[in-house]
mmCIF file of C-alpha atoms and ligand atoms in Angstrom:
data_model
loop_
_atom_site.group_PDB
_atom_site.id
_atom_site.type_symbol
_atom_site.label_atom_id
_atom_site.label_comp_id
_atom_site.label_asym_id
_atom_site.label_seq_id
_atom_site.Cartn_x
_atom_site.Cartn_y
_atom_site.Cartn_z
ATOM 1 C CA ALA A 9 -44.482 -1.402 -11.248
ATOM 2 C CA HIS A 10 -45.887 -0.095 -8.125
ATOM 3 C CA GLY A 11 -49.320 1.028 -8.603
ATOM 4 C CA TRP A 12 -51.811 3.036 -6.521
ATOM 5 C CA ASN A 13 -50.954 1.151 -3.366
ATOM 6 C CA ASP A 14 -47.195 2.268 -3.669
ATOM 7 C CA VAL A 15 -45.341 1.293 -0.424
ATOM 8 C CA GLN A 16 -44.185 4.579 1.144
ATOM 9 C CA ASP A 17 -40.672 3.235 2.046
ATOM 10 C CA LEU A 18 -39.054 6.504 0.864
ATOM 11 C CA ALA A 19 -41.522 8.738 3.332
ATOM 12 C CA GLY A 20 -39.368 11.370 4.752
ATOM 13 C CA ARG A 21 -36.386 10.804 2.433
ATOM 14 C CA THR A 22 -34.721 13.333 0.264
ATOM 15 C CA VAL A 23 -33.697 12.119 -3.109
ATOM 16 C CA VAL A 24 -31.827 13.750 -5.936
ATOM 17 C CA VAL A 25 -31.782 12.466 -9.363
ATOM 18 C CA SER A 26 -29.892 13.784 -12.219
ATOM 19 C CA ALA A 27 -31.621 13.129 -15.624
ATOM 20 C CA GLY A 28 -30.906 13.925 -19.524
ATOM 21 C CA GLY A 29 -27.411 14.805 -20.998
ATOM 22 C CA THR A 30 -24.950 17.509 -20.637
ATOM 23 C CA ARG A 31 -23.914 19.986 -23.364
ATOM 24 C CA GLU A 32 -20.738 21.566 -23.668
ATOM 25 C CA PRO A 33 -20.640 24.954 -25.735
ATOM 26 C CA LEU A 34 -18.400 25.504 -28.766
ATOM 27 C CA ASP A 35 -19.698 28.926 -29.603
ATOM 28 C CA PRO A 36 -22.824 30.696 -28.793
ATOM 29 C CA VAL A 37 -24.935 28.363 -31.056
ATOM 30 C CA ARG A 38 -22.940 24.934 -30.942
ATOM 31 C CA PHE A 39 -22.253 22.253 -28.434
ATOM 32 C CA LEU A 40 -21.125 18.672 -27.911
ATOM 33 C CA GLY A 41 -23.685 16.637 -26.508
ATOM 34 C CA ASN A 42 -25.453 13.284 -26.373
ATOM 35 C CA ARG A 43 -28.764 11.902 -27.134
ATOM 36 C CA SER A 44 -30.118 11.197 -23.727
ATOM 37 C CA SER A 45 -33.573 11.983 -23.547
ATOM 38 C CA GLY A 46 -33.832 11.929 -19.567
ATOM 39 C CA ARG A 47 -36.807 9.544 -19.740
ATOM 40 C CA GLN A 48 -35.186 6.998 -17.169
ATOM 41 C CA GLY A 49 -34.004 9.576 -14.850
ATOM 42 C CA ILE A 50 -37.791 11.288 -15.040
ATOM 43 C CA ALA A 51 -39.130 7.606 -14.335
ATOM 44 C CA LEU A 52 -36.890 7.413 -11.132
ATOM 45 C CA ALA A 53 -37.990 10.915 -9.907
ATOM 46 C CA VAL A 54 -41.479 9.959 -10.167
ATOM 47 C CA ALA A 55 -41.176 6.493 -8.797
ATOM 48 C CA ALA A 56 -39.205 8.135 -5.737
ATOM 49 C CA ALA A 57 -41.899 10.691 -5.110
ATOM 50 C CA ARG A 58 -44.750 7.978 -5.356
ATOM 51 C CA ARG A 59 -42.824 6.202 -2.631
ATOM 52 C CA GLY A 60 -43.018 8.946 -0.483
ATOM 53 C CA ALA A 61 -39.691 10.770 -1.022
ATOM 54 C CA THR A 62 -39.036 14.663 -1.785
ATOM 55 C CA VAL A 63 -37.130 14.905 -4.875
ATOM 56 C CA THR A 64 -34.848 17.371 -6.836
ATOM 57 C CA LEU A 65 -34.613 16.515 -10.475
ATOM 58 C CA ALA A 66 -31.628 17.926 -11.984
ATOM 59 C CA ALA A 67 -32.572 18.084 -15.762
ATOM 60 C CA ALA A 68 -30.052 18.335 -18.148
ATOM 61 C CA ASN A 69 -31.494 19.517 -21.680
ATOM 62 C CA VAL A 70 -34.459 17.554 -21.136
ATOM 63 C CA ASP A 71 -37.436 18.554 -23.280
ATOM 64 C CA GLU A 72 -39.843 20.688 -21.488
ATOM 65 C CA SER A 73 -42.946 18.353 -22.421
ATOM 66 C CA LEU A 74 -40.976 15.319 -20.487
ATOM 67 C CA LEU A 75 -40.649 17.101 -17.221
ATOM 68 C CA PRO A 76 -42.951 15.795 -14.544
ATOM 69 C CA ASP A 77 -45.500 18.063 -12.835
ATOM 70 C CA HIS A 78 -45.545 16.750 -9.272
ATOM 71 C CA PRO A 79 -45.709 18.512 -5.832
ATOM 72 C CA ALA A 80 -42.866 16.592 -4.419
ATOM 73 C CA ILE A 81 -40.475 16.906 -7.275
ATOM 74 C CA ALA A 82 -38.497 20.264 -7.851
ATOM 75 C CA VAL A 83 -36.972 20.338 -10.914
ATOM 76 C CA GLU A 84 -33.795 22.317 -11.687
ATOM 77 C CA ARG A 85 -32.801 22.825 -15.485
ATOM 78 C CA VAL A 86 -29.190 22.864 -16.134
ATOM 79 C CA GLU A 87 -27.237 22.776 -19.404
ATOM 80 C CA THR A 88 -23.463 22.138 -19.027
ATOM 81 C CA THR A 89 -21.517 19.465 -16.692
ATOM 82 C CA ALA A 90 -20.297 22.159 -14.563
ATOM 83 C CA GLU A 91 -23.894 23.410 -13.944
ATOM 84 C CA LEU A 92 -25.138 20.034 -13.414
ATOM 85 C CA ARG A 93 -22.383 19.359 -11.008
ATOM 86 C CA SER A 94 -23.126 22.576 -8.734
ATOM 87 C CA ALA A 95 -26.935 21.710 -8.921
ATOM 88 C CA VAL A 96 -26.270 18.023 -7.742
ATOM 89 C CA ARG A 97 -23.945 18.969 -4.935
ATOM 90 C CA ALA A 98 -26.138 22.018 -3.715
ATOM 91 C CA ALA A 99 -29.247 19.864 -3.413
ATOM 92 C CA GLY A 100 -27.122 16.497 -2.361
ATOM 93 C CA ALA A 101 -25.645 18.025 0.515
ATOM 94 C CA GLY A 102 -28.853 17.507 2.480
ATOM 95 C CA ALA A 103 -29.944 14.208 0.590
ATOM 96 C CA ASP A 104 -30.326 10.638 1.759
ATOM 97 C CA VAL A 105 -29.892 9.489 -1.851
ATOM 98 C CA ILE A 106 -28.438 10.751 -5.032
ATOM 99 C CA VAL A 107 -28.925 8.996 -8.271
ATOM 100 C CA MET A 108 -26.919 10.023 -11.288
ATOM 101 C CA ALA A 109 -29.045 8.941 -14.289
ATOM 102 C CA ALA A 110 -27.699 11.774 -16.448
ATOM 103 C CA ALA A 111 -25.314 11.033 -19.372
ATOM 104 C CA VAL A 112 -22.479 13.362 -18.426
ATOM 105 C CA ALA A 113 -20.278 14.658 -21.318
ATOM 106 C CA ASP A 114 -17.003 13.112 -20.595
ATOM 107 C CA PHE A 115 -15.122 16.061 -22.424
ATOM 108 C CA ARG A 116 -15.832 19.612 -23.124
ATOM 109 C CA PRO A 117 -13.871 22.019 -25.325
ATOM 110 C CA VAL A 118 -11.161 23.809 -23.658
ATOM 111 C CA ALA A 119 -12.624 27.263 -25.064
ATOM 112 C CA SER A 120 -15.878 28.540 -26.036
ATOM 113 C CA THR A 121 -15.940 31.385 -28.434
ATOM 114 C CA ALA A 122 -17.957 34.575 -27.820
ATOM 115 C CA HIS A 123 -18.717 34.671 -31.356
ATOM 116 C CA LYS A 124 -19.971 31.916 -33.920
ATOM 117 C CA ILE A 125 -16.829 30.005 -35.439
ATOM 118 C CA LYS A 126 -16.590 30.834 -39.040
ATOM 119 C CA LYS A 127 -15.638 28.678 -41.911
ATOM 120 C CA SER A 128 -12.688 29.445 -44.031
ATOM 121 C CA ASP A 129 -10.751 27.957 -47.215
ATOM 122 C CA ALA A 130 -8.073 26.977 -44.863
ATOM 123 C CA GLY A 131 -10.259 24.305 -43.370
ATOM 124 C CA PRO A 132 -11.361 23.919 -39.401
ATOM 125 C CA GLU A 133 -9.028 24.252 -36.527
ATOM 126 C CA PRO A 134 -9.082 21.378 -34.435
ATOM 127 C CA ILE A 135 -10.861 21.333 -31.289
ATOM 128 C CA GLU A 136 -9.138 20.884 -28.150
ATOM 129 C CA LEU A 137 -10.945 19.011 -25.494
ATOM 130 C CA ALA A 138 -10.369 18.862 -21.721
ATOM 131 C CA GLN A 139 -11.798 15.902 -19.477
ATOM 132 C CA ASN A 140 -14.738 17.028 -17.246
ATOM 133 C CA PRO A 141 -14.934 16.073 -13.652
ATOM 134 C CA ASP A 142 -16.524 12.688 -12.827
ATOM 135 C CA ILE A 143 -19.450 13.756 -10.698
ATOM 136 C CA LEU A 144 -20.475 10.536 -9.419
ATOM 137 C CA ALA A 145 -16.886 9.377 -8.400
ATOM 138 C CA GLU A 146 -16.644 12.547 -6.649
ATOM 139 C CA LEU A 147 -19.995 12.071 -4.845
ATOM 140 C CA ALA A 148 -18.613 8.670 -3.726
ATOM 141 C CA ALA A 149 -15.443 9.786 -2.395
ATOM 142 C CA ASP A 150 -16.541 13.203 -0.467
ATOM 143 C CA ARG A 151 -19.792 11.908 0.912
ATOM 144 C CA LEU A 152 -21.737 15.059 1.388
ATOM 145 C CA ARG A 153 -23.883 13.436 4.212
ATOM 146 C CA PRO A 154 -22.990 10.496 6.413
ATOM 147 C CA GLY A 155 -25.122 7.416 5.355
ATOM 148 C CA GLN A 156 -25.996 8.868 2.110
ATOM 149 C CA VAL A 157 -26.618 6.413 -0.844
ATOM 150 C CA VAL A 158 -24.850 7.122 -3.855
ATOM 151 C CA VAL A 159 -26.113 5.556 -6.829
ATOM 152 C CA GLY A 160 -24.664 5.566 -10.719
ATOM 153 C CA PHE A 161 -26.122 4.196 -14.082
ATOM 154 C CA ALA A 162 -24.012 2.418 -16.564
ATOM 155 C CA ALA A 163 -24.876 1.726 -20.283
ATOM 156 C CA GLU A 164 -22.751 -1.229 -21.336
ATOM 157 C CA THR A 165 -22.224 -3.409 -24.397
ATOM 158 C CA GLY A 166 -20.199 -6.748 -24.171
ATOM 159 C CA ASP A 167 -17.155 -6.816 -26.188
ATOM 160 C CA GLU A 168 -13.983 -9.085 -26.560
ATOM 161 C CA THR A 169 -12.570 -7.712 -23.347
ATOM 162 C CA GLY A 170 -15.750 -8.835 -21.175
ATOM 163 C CA ASP A 171 -19.303 -9.260 -21.192
ATOM 164 C CA VAL A 172 -21.713 -6.706 -19.898
ATOM 165 C CA LEU A 173 -21.435 -7.625 -16.178
ATOM 166 C CA ALA A 174 -17.735 -7.742 -16.287
ATOM 167 C CA HIS A 175 -17.494 -4.044 -17.707
ATOM 168 C CA GLY A 176 -20.391 -3.276 -14.945
ATOM 169 C CA ARG A 177 -18.273 -4.883 -12.083
ATOM 170 C CA ALA A 178 -15.127 -3.016 -13.210
ATOM 171 C CA LYS A 179 -17.160 0.368 -13.225
ATOM 172 C CA ALA A 180 -18.857 -0.330 -10.037
ATOM 173 C CA ARG A 181 -15.188 -0.875 -8.170
ATOM 174 C CA ARG A 182 -13.892 2.212 -10.247
ATOM 175 C CA LYS A 183 -16.410 4.543 -9.121
ATOM 176 C CA GLY A 184 -17.109 3.646 -5.578
ATOM 177 C CA ALA A 185 -20.780 4.216 -5.895
ATOM 178 C CA ASP A 186 -22.779 2.217 -3.123
ATOM 179 C CA LEU A 187 -25.045 0.929 -6.355
ATOM 180 C CA LEU A 188 -24.642 0.946 -9.942
ATOM 181 C CA ALA A 189 -27.324 0.303 -12.303
ATOM 182 C CA VAL A 190 -26.068 -1.575 -15.203
ATOM 183 C CA ASN A 191 -28.087 -1.318 -18.558
ATOM 184 C CA GLU A 192 -27.391 -3.930 -21.404
ATOM 185 C CA VAL A 193 -27.630 -1.807 -24.593
ATOM 186 C CA GLY A 194 -27.603 -2.468 -28.192
ATOM 187 C CA THR A 195 -28.473 -6.057 -28.387
ATOM 188 C CA ASP A 196 -31.349 -7.976 -29.458
ATOM 189 C CA ARG A 197 -31.856 -10.496 -26.642
ATOM 190 C CA GLY A 198 -34.643 -12.436 -28.575
ATOM 191 C CA PHE A 199 -37.310 -11.979 -25.781
ATOM 192 C CA GLY A 200 -39.480 -9.679 -28.047
ATOM 193 C CA ASP A 201 -40.431 -6.526 -26.463
ATOM 194 C CA VAL A 202 -38.523 -5.907 -23.173
ATOM 195 C CA PRO A 203 -37.461 -2.447 -23.522
ATOM 196 C CA ASN A 204 -34.968 -2.338 -20.735
ATOM 197 C CA GLU A 205 -32.981 -4.632 -18.449
ATOM 198 C CA VAL A 206 -31.103 -3.784 -15.420
ATOM 199 C CA THR A 207 -28.804 -5.500 -13.001
ATOM 200 C CA VAL A 208 -27.962 -3.763 -9.777
ATOM 201 C CA LEU A 209 -24.444 -4.003 -8.513
ATOM 202 C CA ASP A 210 -23.022 -2.941 -5.175
ATOM 203 C CA ALA A 211 -19.348 -1.355 -4.995
ATOM 204 C CA ASP A 212 -17.980 -4.975 -4.768
ATOM 205 C CA GLY A 213 -19.605 -5.732 -8.073
ATOM 206 C CA ALA A 214 -21.855 -8.077 -6.423
ATOM 207 C CA VAL A 215 -25.574 -8.450 -7.918
ATOM 208 C CA VAL A 216 -27.934 -7.048 -5.500
ATOM 209 C CA GLY A 217 -31.037 -6.627 -7.720
ATOM 210 C CA GLN A 218 -32.390 -7.109 -11.009
ATOM 211 C CA GLY A 219 -35.433 -5.330 -12.958
ATOM 212 C CA SER A 220 -36.703 -5.496 -16.427
ATOM 213 C CA GLY A 221 -39.793 -3.864 -18.370
ATOM 214 C CA SER A 222 -40.669 -0.240 -18.742
ATOM 215 C CA LYS A 223 -38.337 2.523 -17.314
ATOM 216 C CA ALA A 224 -40.819 2.564 -14.535
ATOM 217 C CA ASP A 225 -40.341 -0.844 -13.696
ATOM 218 C CA VAL A 226 -36.412 -0.576 -13.752
ATOM 219 C CA ALA A 227 -36.928 2.576 -11.704
ATOM 220 C CA ASP A 228 -38.875 0.363 -9.141
ATOM 221 C CA ALA A 229 -36.330 -2.451 -9.207
ATOM 222 C CA LEU A 230 -33.402 0.042 -8.599
ATOM 223 C CA LEU A 231 -35.394 2.088 -5.630
ATOM 224 C CA ASP A 232 -36.085 -1.478 -4.131
ATOM 225 C CA ALA A 233 -32.157 -1.533 -3.654
ATOM 226 C CA VAL A 234 -31.961 1.767 -2.685
ATOM 227 C CA ALA A 235 -34.520 1.457 0.240
ATOM 228 C CA GLU A 236 -32.918 -1.857 1.400
ATOM 229 C CA ARG A 237 -29.695 0.121 1.601
ATOM 230 C CA LEU A 238 -31.034 3.060 3.594
ATOM 231 C CA ARG A 239 -32.943 0.426 5.861
ATOM 232 C CA ALA A 240 -29.725 -1.257 6.524
ATOM 233 C CA THR A 241 -27.715 1.850 7.454
ATOM 234 C CA THR A 242 -30.027 3.713 9.548
ATOM 235 C CA THR A 243 -30.661 1.151 12.205
HETATM 236 N N1 CTP B 15 -20.823 10.105 -14.563
HETATM 237 C C1 CTP B 15 -20.664 11.248 -13.676
HETATM 238 N N2 CTP B 15 -19.837 12.441 -14.276
HETATM 239 C C2 CTP B 15 -19.058 11.995 -15.428
HETATM 240 C C3 CTP B 15 -19.156 10.937 -16.218
HETATM 241 C C4 CTP B 15 -20.241 9.870 -15.725
HETATM 242 O O1 CTP B 15 -21.062 11.487 -12.605
HETATM 243 N N3 CTP B 15 -18.076 13.022 -16.040
HETATM 244 C C5 CTP B 15 -21.807 9.128 -14.037
HETATM 245 C C6 CTP B 15 -23.023 8.837 -14.803
HETATM 246 O O2 CTP B 15 -23.950 9.830 -14.412
HETATM 247 C C7 CTP B 15 -23.340 7.467 -14.578
HETATM 248 C C8 CTP B 15 -22.034 7.013 -14.459
HETATM 249 O O3 CTP B 15 -21.010 7.915 -14.063
HETATM 250 O O4 CTP B 15 -24.162 7.520 -13.522
HETATM 251 C C9 CTP B 15 -21.214 6.124 -15.254
HETATM 252 O O5 CTP B 15 -21.357 6.783 -16.691
HETATM 253 P P1 CTP B 15 -20.422 6.220 -17.763
HETATM 254 O O6 CTP B 15 -20.436 7.184 -18.890
HETATM 255 O O7 CTP B 15 -20.962 4.931 -17.872
HETATM 256 O O8 CTP B 15 -19.052 6.025 -17.116
HETATM 257 P P2 CTP B 15 -17.503 6.665 -17.350
HETATM 258 O O9 CTP B 15 -16.689 6.708 -16.165
HETATM 259 O O10 CTP B 15 -17.642 8.090 -18.077
HETATM 260 O O11 CTP B 15 -16.988 5.665 -18.257
HETATM 261 P P3 CTP B 15 -16.903 5.359 -19.923
HETATM 262 O O12 CTP B 15 -15.513 5.488 -20.390
HETATM 263 O O13 CTP B 15 -17.515 4.162 -20.109
HETATM 264 O O14 CTP B 15 -17.842 6.602 -20.594
HETATM 265 CA CA1 CA B 16 -18.834 8.430 -19.734
#
């Protein structure tokens, strides 16, 4: 990780990072959600700020105690995918970089009732779901600002249809983001205590970066690739 002598290679840059996991209400007290803590997105926001950027952190359901207290990081708390989309697009309109590190709920209940859902002897009603907008794919297609670097995250496992990188490559091409950070999850690679491992792909699926170690190390490896992109596009 970069230490006290951080390179200021993001000085004057504006970066938006989404973190955490979105929740979709079923009724006033229940939701569909996921277990994302927001730690990787927070590490990215902090690393970007240390490298000189002005950062907006769109934090979806992140525990208060994890939120960074840094003069260059503005935190916006959101709950649903619709709220996250609005926050990211509003802050992203003037941003040099947008990183979608949040785990976005793929689906939402079509209806959220105003009253608590009650159980009855007839058993539960099925929950009808609608697909959420793909915030990252939209950002990649719309380009809120010319030259903006749009970055996604993907946690993948290998399966019979392909290994982690094959899945990552397919997702990179499908999303159209400039960079996709692919994490291998759910495997014991036998290297002891390596908590995170990331491969950075470009939109064609070519490997443009690699990092491993703490979430801060992974954040810096990804920001290295981002900074290189910015240098290449703003000359
Ligand atoms: N993402 C997004 N909006 C969505 C879903 C995902 O912006 N509705 C973003 C995530 O923040 C992440 C990237 O897309 O940066 C990849 O998310 P992932 O869930 O791996 O991709 P999906 O396209 O949802 O594919 P899958 O079917 O594997 O979940
Ligand atoms: Ca998904």
